[in-house]
């Protein structure tokens, strides 16, 4: 039985890792970058699907207007504040193949209505835009406490998830920035949280729950990469169902009969 | 808890798969091929390590002299019967990048003493050699009943495994063809078995066990991709140890308390 992934995803509930052997891979080739801004978020998510239908980009990241403006407020790098969404895509193809991959990505963005498309084979120039994406979380942290979501869906449902999260934000009056590892269908809505205001806190938690409900309704997951922990525990049953939850409980018992390993997490 | 890999590797001992959802990937680009023959098996396995140290080939397959000659006896495609080993390596890089990857592979083979190196960007020409590798098992089946091993080791130990299997074959007087998904460190020694001769059958089973002992001694696995089943069950403890075996037993109980799922397999 392959226990590795079971242990890796167990959030400390099945054991303690005391030793790990890694297989190293050769270094990756340098990357080239396409950046595109869109007048609508749907155009950007359509472009994600158009790109991933024909190739596997080395990186394909999404930022919405809230995230773009938060980054621009913080580090002023000249991002387009009027854009609804921005994609940062990278290719690790080599030599002349890179130009063809960049062209595939540019063409997909253009066909999906991008307002502006920029591409570069210069590594450092590309890193500036990757840096903008990386700055999104610290930039949003300057606007308040963050509740960081981690919901993923099969790629065809990405547009519905992104649109739905925005609608949920409006309904509950919660500021949400949407950033995503879009090429994987894995999104991180960042909900701005106000711990001192009980009404707004409740609205934020309600929106947080609605987003998980939406991901589950779209055949997705409440935890793309971060885990269930304590906060998302109440939604796990809706995602996996009673039977899987019961098996999960029995697997936990098999590893940890006395319940001493990270109690209260996941189950 | 991530149960997918646990279920996939369970050989039917934890459940029955009734439905599977797959994520499709874009089609792979056409592949180019390097074929190299070596006067020693150690030269070929050194080349495997030299190649994988600097790149990730799309395919990297190994055939020894026994396999080459069995294929040649069967389908006569002009393989070099005097070679100790042959590598079939492929690149799925595109455009001019492919030429660079082929050159990396050719240079590694040359540095490791290849007697002859051939490369082609023609897909069908490359497929002929891949076909020769694929023909190895049916070709060997014409020489007798086969006991098909499936032992893998970390790549740095591949030369020791290949050399050791050959030594074990000589010691026990068993004909063994070595074929391998060499780039993964995963080998398939094919032991020619004679069910009607009890002495030779016993020698073959003994050699089969020695090969597993060797893989374990080289920090490897008794089952690279095929499974433990019933035949390899006695060696599982040596590979994973008492504690992991006990946890495996408890996980089995969690899924199958009545022991009705593929009984006798793995545990």
Short mmCIF file of C-alpha atoms in Angstrom, two decimals:
data_model
loop_
_atom_site.label_atom_id
_atom_site.label_comp_id
_atom_site.label_asym_id
_atom_site.label_seq_id
_atom_site.Cartn_x
_atom_site.Cartn_y
_atom_site.Cartn_z
CA UNK A 1 0.00 0.00 0.00
CA UNK A 2 1.31 3.42 -0.92
CA UNK A 3 1.26 5.41 2.31
CA UNK A 4 3.28 8.42 1.12
CA UNK A 5 0.47 10.64 -0.18
CA UNK A 6 -1.76 9.56 2.68
CA UNK A 7 0.86 10.80 5.13
CA UNK A 8 1.64 13.97 3.13
CA UNK A 9 -2.02 15.04 3.13
CA UNK A 10 -2.71 14.08 6.72
CA UNK A 11 -1.90 17.48 8.28
CA UNK A 12 -0.07 15.77 11.14
CA UNK A 13 -3.06 13.59 12.08
CA UNK A 14 -1.45 10.24 11.11
CA UNK A 15 2.16 10.59 12.18
CA UNK A 16 5.26 12.71 12.49
CA UNK A 17 7.75 12.82 9.61
CA UNK A 18 11.24 12.28 11.02
CA UNK A 19 13.10 11.64 7.78
CA UNK A 20 12.44 12.24 4.08
CA UNK A 21 14.38 11.12 1.01
CA UNK A 22 13.92 13.37 -2.01
CA UNK A 23 14.56 12.65 -5.66
CA UNK A 24 16.23 15.65 -7.23
CA UNK A 25 15.42 16.75 -10.77
CA UNK A 26 17.70 18.66 -13.15
CA UNK A 27 17.28 22.45 -12.94
CA UNK A 28 14.46 23.89 -15.04
CA UNK A 29 15.26 25.90 -18.14
CA UNK A 30 14.75 29.67 -17.88
CA UNK A 31 11.20 30.83 -18.44
CA UNK A 32 9.60 33.24 -20.84
CA UNK A 33 6.54 35.22 -19.88
CA UNK A 34 3.25 36.46 -21.32
CA UNK A 35 1.24 39.05 -19.39
CA UNK A 36 -2.27 39.96 -20.52
CA UNK A 37 -4.91 42.25 -19.03
CA UNK A 38 -8.62 41.77 -19.67
CA UNK A 39 -11.64 44.09 -19.47
CA UNK A 40 -13.68 41.23 -17.93
CA UNK A 41 -12.75 38.41 -15.56
CA UNK A 42 -14.62 35.97 -17.80
CA UNK A 43 -12.30 36.81 -20.69
CA UNK A 44 -9.29 35.94 -18.53
CA UNK A 45 -10.72 32.63 -17.31
CA UNK A 46 -11.79 31.73 -20.86
CA UNK A 47 -8.17 32.35 -21.91
CA UNK A 48 -6.99 29.99 -19.14
CA UNK A 49 -9.16 27.25 -20.62
CA UNK A 50 -8.12 28.03 -24.20
CA UNK A 51 -4.42 27.84 -23.21
CA UNK A 52 -4.63 24.67 -21.12
CA UNK A 53 -6.64 22.92 -23.84
CA UNK A 54 -3.61 22.95 -26.12
CA UNK A 55 -0.52 23.17 -23.91
CA UNK A 56 0.78 22.89 -20.35
CA UNK A 57 2.23 26.24 -19.37
CA UNK A 58 5.00 26.25 -16.76
CA UNK A 59 2.97 28.85 -14.87
CA UNK A 60 -0.49 30.34 -15.36
CA UNK A 61 -1.55 32.78 -12.66
CA UNK A 62 -4.63 34.96 -12.31
CA UNK A 63 -5.11 38.24 -10.43
CA UNK A 64 -8.32 40.24 -10.32
CA UNK A 65 -8.77 44.02 -10.13
CA UNK A 66 -8.84 44.04 -6.33
CA UNK A 67 -5.49 42.24 -6.17
CA UNK A 68 -3.98 44.36 -8.96
CA UNK A 69 -4.94 47.58 -7.21
CA UNK A 70 -3.74 46.36 -3.83
CA UNK A 71 -0.34 45.52 -5.30
CA UNK A 72 -0.23 48.81 -7.19
CA UNK A 73 -1.10 50.75 -4.00
CA UNK A 74 1.77 49.02 -2.27
CA UNK A 75 4.62 48.77 -4.75
CA UNK A 76 3.58 50.97 -7.72
CA UNK A 77 4.92 48.99 -10.61
CA UNK A 78 2.61 50.44 -13.25
CA UNK A 79 0.03 47.65 -13.44
CA UNK A 80 -3.21 48.51 -15.27
CA UNK A 81 -5.60 49.63 -12.50
CA UNK A 82 -8.53 49.63 -14.92
CA UNK A 83 -8.18 45.97 -15.86
CA UNK A 84 -10.74 43.47 -14.53
CA UNK A 85 -8.14 40.72 -14.47
CA UNK A 86 -4.55 39.93 -15.39
CA UNK A 87 -2.95 36.64 -16.43
CA UNK A 88 0.73 35.90 -15.96
CA UNK A 89 1.70 32.88 -18.06
CA UNK A 90 5.10 31.28 -18.48
CA UNK A 91 6.71 28.81 -20.84
CA UNK A 92 9.76 26.72 -20.05
CA UNK A 93 10.19 25.55 -23.63
CA UNK A 94 13.64 26.10 -25.05
CA UNK A 95 15.24 27.69 -28.09
CA UNK A 96 12.74 28.45 -30.86
CA UNK A 97 10.02 26.30 -29.26
CA UNK A 98 9.50 29.02 -26.70
CA UNK A 99 8.41 31.51 -29.36
CA UNK A 100 5.74 29.10 -30.52
CA UNK A 101 4.43 28.52 -26.98
CA UNK A 102 4.38 32.27 -26.32
CA UNK A 103 2.44 32.73 -29.57
CA UNK A 104 -0.12 30.09 -28.54
CA UNK A 105 -0.64 31.91 -25.25
CA UNK A 106 -0.77 35.36 -26.86
CA UNK A 107 -3.26 34.16 -29.47
CA UNK A 108 -5.51 32.61 -26.81
CA UNK A 109 -5.49 35.85 -24.79
CA UNK A 110 -6.24 37.91 -27.89
CA UNK A 111 -9.11 35.62 -28.93
CA UNK A 112 -10.57 35.97 -25.43
CA UNK A 113 -10.59 39.74 -25.61
CA UNK A 114 -7.38 40.80 -23.85
CA UNK A 115 -7.01 44.59 -23.86
CA UNK A 116 -3.22 44.42 -23.82
CA UNK A 117 -0.70 41.61 -24.20
CA UNK A 118 2.98 41.79 -23.41
CA UNK A 119 5.52 39.02 -23.76
CA UNK A 120 9.21 38.67 -23.00
CA UNK A 121 11.90 36.04 -23.13
CA UNK A 122 13.93 38.07 -20.65
CA UNK A 123 13.97 36.18 -17.41
CA UNK A 124 14.28 39.18 -15.08
CA UNK A 125 11.58 41.16 -16.87
CA UNK A 126 9.24 38.17 -16.50
CA UNK A 127 10.15 37.85 -12.83
CA UNK A 128 8.83 41.37 -12.20
CA UNK A 129 5.30 40.23 -13.08
CA UNK A 130 5.64 36.99 -11.15
CA UNK A 131 6.74 39.21 -8.26
CA UNK A 132 3.55 41.28 -8.64
CA UNK A 133 1.50 38.10 -8.30
CA UNK A 134 3.55 37.03 -5.26
CA UNK A 135 3.01 40.45 -3.69
CA UNK A 136 -0.78 40.04 -3.79
CA UNK A 137 -1.15 38.44 -0.36
CA UNK A 138 1.14 40.84 1.56
CA UNK A 139 -0.44 43.75 -0.37
CA UNK A 140 -3.95 42.64 0.67
CA UNK A 141 -2.75 42.19 4.25
CA UNK A 142 -2.29 45.95 4.37
CA UNK A 143 -6.08 46.32 3.93
CA UNK A 144 -7.11 44.22 6.93
CA UNK A 145 -7.01 40.75 8.40
CA UNK A 146 -7.31 38.11 5.64
CA UNK A 147 -9.30 34.92 5.51
CA UNK A 148 -7.42 32.96 2.86
CA UNK A 149 -9.57 30.52 0.86
CA UNK A 150 -8.14 27.59 -1.08
CA UNK A 151 -10.84 26.19 -3.33
CA UNK A 152 -10.19 24.31 -6.56
CA UNK A 153 -12.41 23.09 -9.37
CA UNK A 154 -11.96 21.11 -12.60
CA UNK A 155 -10.71 23.62 -15.17
CA UNK A 156 -13.94 23.80 -17.22
CA UNK A 157 -15.65 25.17 -14.07
CA UNK A 158 -13.03 27.84 -13.35
CA UNK A 159 -15.06 30.68 -14.97
CA UNK A 160 -18.12 29.77 -12.89
CA UNK A 161 -16.06 29.68 -9.69
CA UNK A 162 -14.39 33.04 -10.31
CA UNK A 163 -17.70 34.67 -11.26
CA UNK A 164 -19.48 33.08 -8.30
CA UNK A 165 -16.89 34.24 -5.76
CA UNK A 166 -17.26 37.81 -7.02
CA UNK A 167 -21.07 37.56 -6.72
CA UNK A 168 -20.75 36.18 -3.17
CA UNK A 169 -18.50 39.11 -2.22
CA UNK A 170 -21.10 41.58 -3.47
CA UNK A 171 -23.99 39.78 -1.77
CA UNK A 172 -22.30 39.74 1.63
CA UNK A 173 -20.62 43.12 1.29
CA UNK A 174 -17.18 41.54 1.74
CA UNK A 175 -14.10 42.73 -0.12
CA UNK A 176 -12.57 39.73 -1.87
CA UNK A 177 -9.43 39.68 -3.98
CA UNK A 178 -9.21 36.71 -6.33
CA UNK A 179 -5.80 35.26 -7.07
CA UNK A 180 -5.39 31.81 -8.57
CA UNK A 181 -2.97 29.17 -9.77
CA UNK A 182 -5.42 29.25 -12.65
CA UNK A 183 -3.75 26.58 -14.78
CA UNK A 184 -4.48 24.07 -12.00
CA UNK A 185 -8.03 25.31 -11.34
CA UNK A 186 -6.81 26.20 -7.83
CA UNK A 187 -7.97 29.58 -6.50
CA UNK A 188 -7.20 31.65 -3.42
CA UNK A 189 -9.99 34.14 -2.77
CA UNK A 190 -8.67 36.53 -0.11
CA UNK A 191 -11.49 37.77 2.11
CA UNK A 192 -10.78 40.97 3.99
CA UNK A 193 -11.81 40.31 7.56
CA UNK A 194 -12.61 42.71 10.41
CA UNK A 195 -12.17 40.94 13.74
CA UNK A 196 -13.35 43.96 15.75
CA UNK A 197 -16.73 44.20 13.97
CA UNK A 198 -18.93 41.20 14.85
CA UNK A 199 -21.50 41.87 12.08
CA UNK A 200 -18.86 42.11 9.37
CA UNK A 201 -16.98 39.14 10.82
CA UNK A 202 -20.14 37.05 10.61
CA UNK A 203 -20.71 38.20 7.02
CA UNK A 204 -17.14 37.26 6.13
CA UNK A 205 -17.47 33.80 7.65
CA UNK A 206 -20.79 33.32 5.86
CA UNK A 207 -19.19 34.31 2.53
CA UNK A 208 -16.28 31.97 3.30
CA UNK A 209 -18.76 29.11 3.72
CA UNK A 210 -20.69 30.04 0.58
CA UNK A 211 -17.47 29.90 -1.43
CA UNK A 212 -16.81 26.36 -0.20
CA UNK A 213 -20.41 25.39 -0.98
CA UNK A 214 -19.92 26.76 -4.50
CA UNK A 215 -16.66 24.83 -5.02
CA UNK A 216 -18.35 21.61 -3.93
CA UNK A 217 -21.33 22.30 -6.21
CA UNK A 218 -18.84 22.70 -9.09
CA UNK A 219 -17.35 19.23 -8.43
CA UNK A 220 -14.37 20.88 -6.77
CA UNK A 221 -12.56 20.76 -3.47
CA UNK A 222 -12.58 22.94 -0.35
CA UNK A 223 -8.84 22.51 -0.10
CA UNK A 224 -6.75 22.77 -3.24
CA UNK A 225 -3.41 22.67 -1.49
CA UNK A 226 -3.58 24.14 2.04
CA UNK A 227 -5.59 21.59 4.01
CA UNK A 228 -8.77 21.20 6.00
CA UNK A 229 -7.46 22.06 9.44
CA UNK A 230 -10.06 23.15 11.98
CA UNK A 231 -11.75 25.98 10.07
CA UNK A 232 -12.94 23.89 7.09
CA UNK A 233 -13.80 20.76 9.03
CA UNK A 234 -17.59 21.41 8.93
CA UNK A 235 -17.54 21.39 5.10
CA UNK A 236 -15.57 18.17 4.64
CA UNK A 237 -18.66 15.97 4.90
CA UNK A 238 -20.37 17.91 2.07
CA UNK A 239 -17.36 17.36 -0.17
CA UNK A 240 -16.53 13.72 0.45
CA UNK A 241 -19.78 12.25 1.77
CA UNK A 242 -20.59 10.12 4.82
CA UNK A 243 -18.91 6.93 3.63
CA UNK A 244 -15.54 8.47 2.82
CA UNK A 245 -15.66 10.38 6.10
CA UNK A 246 -16.25 7.12 7.97
CA UNK A 247 -13.32 5.45 6.19
CA UNK A 248 -11.15 8.49 6.93
CA UNK A 249 -12.07 8.13 10.60
CA UNK A 250 -11.09 4.46 10.57
CA UNK A 251 -7.77 5.20 8.81
CA UNK A 252 -7.07 7.81 11.49
CA UNK A 253 -7.78 5.18 14.17
CA UNK A 254 -5.44 2.70 12.44
CA UNK A 255 -2.54 5.16 12.71
CA UNK A 256 -3.47 6.92 15.93
CA UNK A 257 -5.63 4.72 18.17
CA UNK A 258 -5.18 7.06 21.15
CA UNK A 259 -6.04 10.24 19.23
CA UNK A 260 -2.87 12.06 20.21
CA UNK A 261 -1.77 13.27 16.75
CA UNK A 262 -2.95 16.84 16.00
CA UNK A 263 -6.35 16.29 17.60
CA UNK A 264 -9.28 18.33 16.24
CA UNK A 265 -7.78 18.69 12.77
CA UNK A 266 -9.69 17.33 9.71
CA UNK A 267 -11.98 15.02 11.74
CA UNK B 1 -6.75 12.60 3.86
CA UNK B 2 -5.74 11.80 0.32
CA UNK B 3 -7.04 8.28 -0.30
CA UNK B 4 -6.49 8.17 -4.09
CA UNK B 5 -2.95 6.80 -4.20
CA UNK B 6 -3.69 4.50 -1.29
CA UNK B 7 -6.55 2.99 -3.29
CA UNK B 8 -4.59 2.92 -6.57
CA UNK B 9 -1.74 0.96 -4.99
CA UNK B 10 -3.97 -1.40 -3.02
CA UNK B 11 -4.24 -4.16 -5.66
CA UNK B 12 -7.94 -4.55 -4.88
CA UNK B 13 -7.37 -5.14 -1.16
CA UNK B 14 -9.06 -1.93 0.02
CA UNK B 15 -12.03 -1.54 -2.28
CA UNK B 16 -13.50 -1.80 -5.74
CA UNK B 17 -13.25 1.16 -8.11
CA UNK B 18 -16.68 1.77 -9.64
CA UNK B 19 -16.06 5.19 -11.14
CA UNK B 20 -13.05 7.28 -12.04
CA UNK B 21 -12.77 10.88 -13.23
CA UNK B 22 -9.67 11.61 -15.28
CA UNK B 23 -8.02 14.92 -16.05
CA UNK B 24 -7.00 14.98 -19.69
CA UNK B 25 -3.79 16.62 -20.82
CA UNK B 26 -3.05 18.12 -24.23
CA UNK B 27 -1.47 15.64 -26.68
CA UNK B 28 2.29 15.29 -26.41
CA UNK B 29 4.51 16.71 -29.12
CA UNK B 30 6.13 14.17 -31.49
CA UNK B 31 9.29 12.57 -30.17
CA UNK B 32 12.80 12.32 -31.48
CA UNK B 33 14.97 9.35 -30.72
CA UNK B 34 18.56 8.44 -29.86
CA UNK B 35 19.64 4.79 -30.00
CA UNK B 36 23.04 3.76 -28.67
CA UNK B 37 24.70 0.38 -28.28
CA UNK B 38 27.39 -0.30 -25.71
CA UNK B 39 30.16 -2.91 -25.42
CA UNK B 40 29.44 -3.16 -21.65
CA UNK B 41 26.23 -2.94 -19.65
CA UNK B 42 28.00 -0.63 -17.20
CA UNK B 43 28.62 1.87 -19.98
CA UNK B 44 24.90 1.95 -20.76
CA UNK B 45 23.82 2.40 -17.14
CA UNK B 46 26.49 5.10 -16.66
CA UNK B 47 24.97 6.88 -19.66
CA UNK B 48 21.53 6.67 -18.04
CA UNK B 49 22.88 8.48 -15.02
CA UNK B 50 24.77 11.04 -17.10
CA UNK B 51 21.61 11.83 -19.11
CA UNK B 52 19.22 12.04 -16.18
CA UNK B 53 21.64 14.24 -14.25
CA UNK B 54 21.11 17.03 -16.76
CA UNK B 55 17.71 16.49 -18.39
CA UNK B 56 14.45 14.56 -18.16
CA UNK B 57 14.12 12.46 -21.31
CA UNK B 58 10.59 11.62 -22.47
CA UNK B 59 11.70 7.98 -22.61
CA UNK B 60 14.89 6.18 -21.58
CA UNK B 61 14.78 2.41 -22.05
CA UNK B 62 17.43 -0.25 -21.57
CA UNK B 63 17.79 -3.68 -23.21
CA UNK B 64 20.61 -6.11 -22.57
CA UNK B 65 22.21 -8.59 -24.99
CA UNK B 66 19.81 -11.40 -24.08
CA UNK B 67 16.81 -9.21 -24.89
CA UNK B 68 18.39 -7.80 -28.05
CA UNK B 69 19.14 -11.29 -29.36
CA UNK B 70 15.69 -12.60 -28.46
CA UNK B 71 14.06 -9.75 -30.38
CA UNK B 72 16.44 -10.22 -33.28
CA UNK B 73 15.72 -13.98 -33.39
CA UNK B 74 12.03 -13.16 -33.56
CA UNK B 75 11.63 -10.13 -35.81
CA UNK B 76 15.07 -9.62 -37.42
CA UNK B 77 15.31 -5.88 -37.55
CA UNK B 78 19.08 -5.67 -37.72
CA UNK B 79 19.87 -4.91 -34.09
CA UNK B 80 23.52 -5.29 -33.07
CA UNK B 81 23.72 -8.84 -31.68
CA UNK B 82 27.25 -8.21 -30.38
CA UNK B 83 26.24 -5.29 -28.14
CA UNK B 84 26.14 -5.82 -24.37
CA UNK B 85 23.33 -3.30 -24.02
CA UNK B 86 21.24 -0.82 -25.96
CA UNK B 87 19.60 2.42 -24.86
CA UNK B 88 16.57 3.92 -26.57
CA UNK B 89 16.14 7.52 -25.48
CA UNK B 90 13.54 10.03 -26.61
CA UNK B 91 13.06 13.78 -26.39
CA UNK B 92 9.72 15.55 -26.66
CA UNK B 93 11.30 18.97 -26.91
CA UNK B 94 10.12 21.01 -29.86
CA UNK B 95 11.64 22.92 -32.75
CA UNK B 96 15.36 23.56 -32.35
CA UNK B 97 15.33 22.58 -28.66
CA UNK B 98 15.05 18.95 -29.71
CA UNK B 99 18.41 19.06 -31.46
CA UNK B 100 20.03 20.28 -28.27
CA UNK B 101 18.41 17.53 -26.17
CA UNK B 102 19.46 14.89 -28.70
CA UNK B 103 23.01 16.26 -28.58
CA UNK B 104 23.04 16.05 -24.75
CA UNK B 105 21.96 12.40 -24.98
CA UNK B 106 24.39 11.55 -27.78
CA UNK B 107 27.29 13.20 -25.92
CA UNK B 108 26.48 11.31 -22.71
CA UNK B 109 26.39 7.99 -24.61
CA UNK B 110 29.66 8.78 -26.34
CA UNK B 111 31.37 9.77 -23.10
CA UNK B 112 30.23 6.46 -21.58
CA UNK B 113 31.80 4.43 -24.37
CA UNK B 114 28.92 3.76 -26.77
CA UNK B 115 30.10 1.74 -29.79
CA UNK B 116 27.50 3.24 -32.09
CA UNK B 117 25.01 6.09 -31.75
CA UNK B 118 22.10 6.81 -34.05
CA UNK B 119 19.58 9.60 -33.77
CA UNK B 120 16.53 10.65 -35.71
CA UNK B 121 13.82 13.27 -35.57
CA UNK B 122 11.64 11.07 -37.76
CA UNK B 123 8.78 9.80 -35.64
CA UNK B 124 8.23 6.51 -37.47
CA UNK B 125 11.93 5.67 -37.61
CA UNK B 126 12.11 6.23 -33.84
CA UNK B 127 9.03 4.07 -33.31
CA UNK B 128 10.84 1.09 -34.87
CA UNK B 129 13.31 1.07 -31.99
CA UNK B 130 10.62 1.64 -29.39
CA UNK B 131 8.87 -1.32 -31.02
CA UNK B 132 12.02 -3.43 -30.58
CA UNK B 133 11.95 -2.64 -26.87
CA UNK B 134 8.23 -3.45 -26.69
CA UNK B 135 8.87 -6.74 -28.45
CA UNK B 136 11.30 -7.88 -25.75
CA UNK B 137 8.74 -9.63 -23.53
CA UNK B 138 6.90 -11.52 -26.29
CA UNK B 139 10.27 -12.36 -27.85
CA UNK B 140 11.52 -13.81 -24.56
CA UNK B 141 8.26 -15.72 -24.14
CA UNK B 142 9.29 -17.76 -27.15
CA UNK B 143 12.23 -19.10 -25.11
CA UNK B 144 10.21 -20.48 -22.19
CA UNK B 145 7.88 -19.51 -19.37
CA UNK B 146 8.84 -16.13 -17.90
CA UNK B 147 9.05 -14.97 -14.32
CA UNK B 148 8.76 -11.21 -14.73
CA UNK B 149 10.54 -9.18 -12.05
CA UNK B 150 9.74 -5.54 -11.28
CA UNK B 151 12.47 -4.13 -9.06
CA UNK B 152 13.40 -0.46 -8.87
CA UNK B 153 16.24 1.43 -7.22
CA UNK B 154 17.29 5.08 -6.84
CA UNK B 155 19.05 5.99 -10.09
CA UNK B 156 22.58 6.14 -8.64
CA UNK B 157 22.20 2.42 -7.79
CA UNK B 158 21.02 1.36 -11.24
CA UNK B 159 24.47 0.16 -12.39
CA UNK B 160 24.82 -2.01 -9.26
CA UNK B 161 21.36 -3.50 -9.77
CA UNK B 162 21.92 -4.34 -13.44
CA UNK B 163 25.33 -5.82 -12.72
CA UNK B 164 24.02 -7.76 -9.72
CA UNK B 165 21.10 -9.28 -11.64
CA UNK B 166 23.51 -10.52 -14.29
CA UNK B 167 25.74 -12.07 -11.59
CA UNK B 168 22.73 -13.74 -9.94
CA UNK B 169 21.72 -15.24 -13.30
CA UNK B 170 25.20 -16.73 -13.72
CA UNK B 171 25.34 -18.04 -10.16
CA UNK B 172 22.01 -19.84 -10.42
CA UNK B 173 22.38 -20.89 -14.05
CA UNK B 174 19.21 -19.00 -14.99
CA UNK B 175 18.82 -17.16 -18.28
CA UNK B 176 17.79 -13.58 -17.48
CA UNK B 177 17.04 -10.82 -19.96
CA UNK B 178 17.28 -7.33 -18.50
CA UNK B 179 14.95 -4.67 -19.80
CA UNK B 180 14.33 -1.46 -17.91
CA UNK B 181 12.52 1.85 -17.82
CA UNK B 182 16.01 2.96 -16.99
CA UNK B 183 15.28 6.67 -16.62
CA UNK B 184 13.01 5.80 -13.67
CA UNK B 185 15.42 3.27 -12.12
CA UNK B 186 12.71 0.66 -12.73
CA UNK B 187 13.88 -2.67 -14.13
CA UNK B 188 12.17 -5.81 -15.40
CA UNK B 189 14.54 -8.75 -15.28
CA UNK B 190 12.85 -11.55 -17.24
CA UNK B 191 13.78 -14.94 -15.80
CA UNK B 192 13.30 -17.89 -18.16
CA UNK B 193 11.43 -20.50 -16.19
CA UNK B 194 11.05 -24.24 -16.80
CA UNK B 195 7.95 -25.51 -14.99
CA UNK B 196 8.59 -29.14 -15.93
CA UNK B 197 12.07 -29.25 -14.37
CA UNK B 198 11.83 -29.03 -10.54
CA UNK B 199 15.56 -28.37 -10.03
CA UNK B 200 15.64 -25.53 -12.54
CA UNK B 201 12.35 -24.17 -11.23
CA UNK B 202 13.79 -24.04 -7.73
CA UNK B 203 16.92 -22.27 -9.03
CA UNK B 204 14.75 -19.72 -10.85
CA UNK B 205 12.68 -18.99 -7.75
CA UNK B 206 15.87 -18.67 -5.71
CA UNK B 207 17.31 -16.21 -8.24
CA UNK B 208 13.99 -14.31 -8.22
CA UNK B 209 14.29 -13.94 -4.43
CA UNK B 210 17.96 -12.91 -4.62
CA UNK B 211 17.05 -10.15 -7.06
CA UNK B 212 14.50 -8.79 -4.60
CA UNK B 213 17.04 -9.02 -1.77
CA UNK B 214 19.47 -7.06 -3.94
CA UNK B 215 16.92 -4.35 -4.74
CA UNK B 216 16.14 -3.95 -1.04
CA UNK B 217 19.86 -3.82 -0.18
CA UNK B 218 20.21 -1.02 -2.76
CA UNK B 219 17.48 1.07 -1.03
CA UNK B 220 15.04 0.06 -3.73
CA UNK B 221 11.67 -1.59 -4.02
CA UNK B 222 10.50 -5.12 -4.87
CA UNK B 223 7.69 -3.61 -6.90
CA UNK B 224 8.41 -0.68 -9.17
CA UNK B 225 5.01 -0.63 -10.84
CA UNK B 226 3.41 -4.10 -10.95
CA UNK B 227 2.51 -4.83 -7.35
CA UNK B 228 3.21 -7.25 -4.51
CA UNK B 229 0.46 -9.77 -5.15
CA UNK B 230 0.96 -13.21 -3.65
CA UNK B 231 4.37 -14.08 -5.10
CA UNK B 232 6.31 -11.20 -3.54
CA UNK B 233 4.46 -11.13 -0.23
CA UNK B 234 7.28 -12.86 1.70
CA UNK B 235 9.70 -10.04 0.77
CA UNK B 236 7.48 -7.12 1.74
CA UNK B 237 8.56 -7.19 5.39
CA UNK B 238 12.23 -6.94 4.38
CA UNK B 239 11.46 -3.86 2.32
CA UNK B 240 9.15 -1.89 4.60
CA UNK B 241 9.92 -3.24 8.07
CA UNK B 242 7.68 -4.53 10.86
CA UNK B 243 6.15 -1.20 11.82
CA UNK B 244 4.98 -0.21 8.35
CA UNK B 245 3.67 -3.73 7.82
CA UNK B 246 1.65 -3.45 11.04
CA UNK B 247 0.21 -0.07 9.95
CA UNK B 248 -0.58 -1.54 6.53
CA UNK B 249 -2.44 -4.35 8.26
CA UNK B 250 -4.46 -1.84 10.29
CA UNK B 251 -5.27 0.26 7.22
CA UNK B 252 -6.46 -2.92 5.50
CA UNK B 253 -8.70 -3.63 8.52
CA UNK B 254 -10.09 -0.07 8.39
CA UNK B 255 -11.28 -0.59 4.81
CA UNK B 256 -12.06 -4.29 4.91
CA UNK B 257 -12.88 -5.46 8.44
CA UNK B 258 -14.23 -8.79 7.17
CA UNK B 259 -11.21 -9.54 4.93
CA UNK B 260 -13.29 -10.12 1.81
CA UNK B 261 -11.34 -7.87 -0.60
CA UNK B 262 -8.74 -9.81 -2.65
CA UNK B 263 -7.70 -11.96 0.31
CA UNK B 264 -4.12 -13.26 0.37
CA UNK B 265 -2.76 -10.37 -1.69
CA UNK B 266 -0.01 -8.09 -0.22
CA UNK B 267 -0.66 -9.12 3.42
#
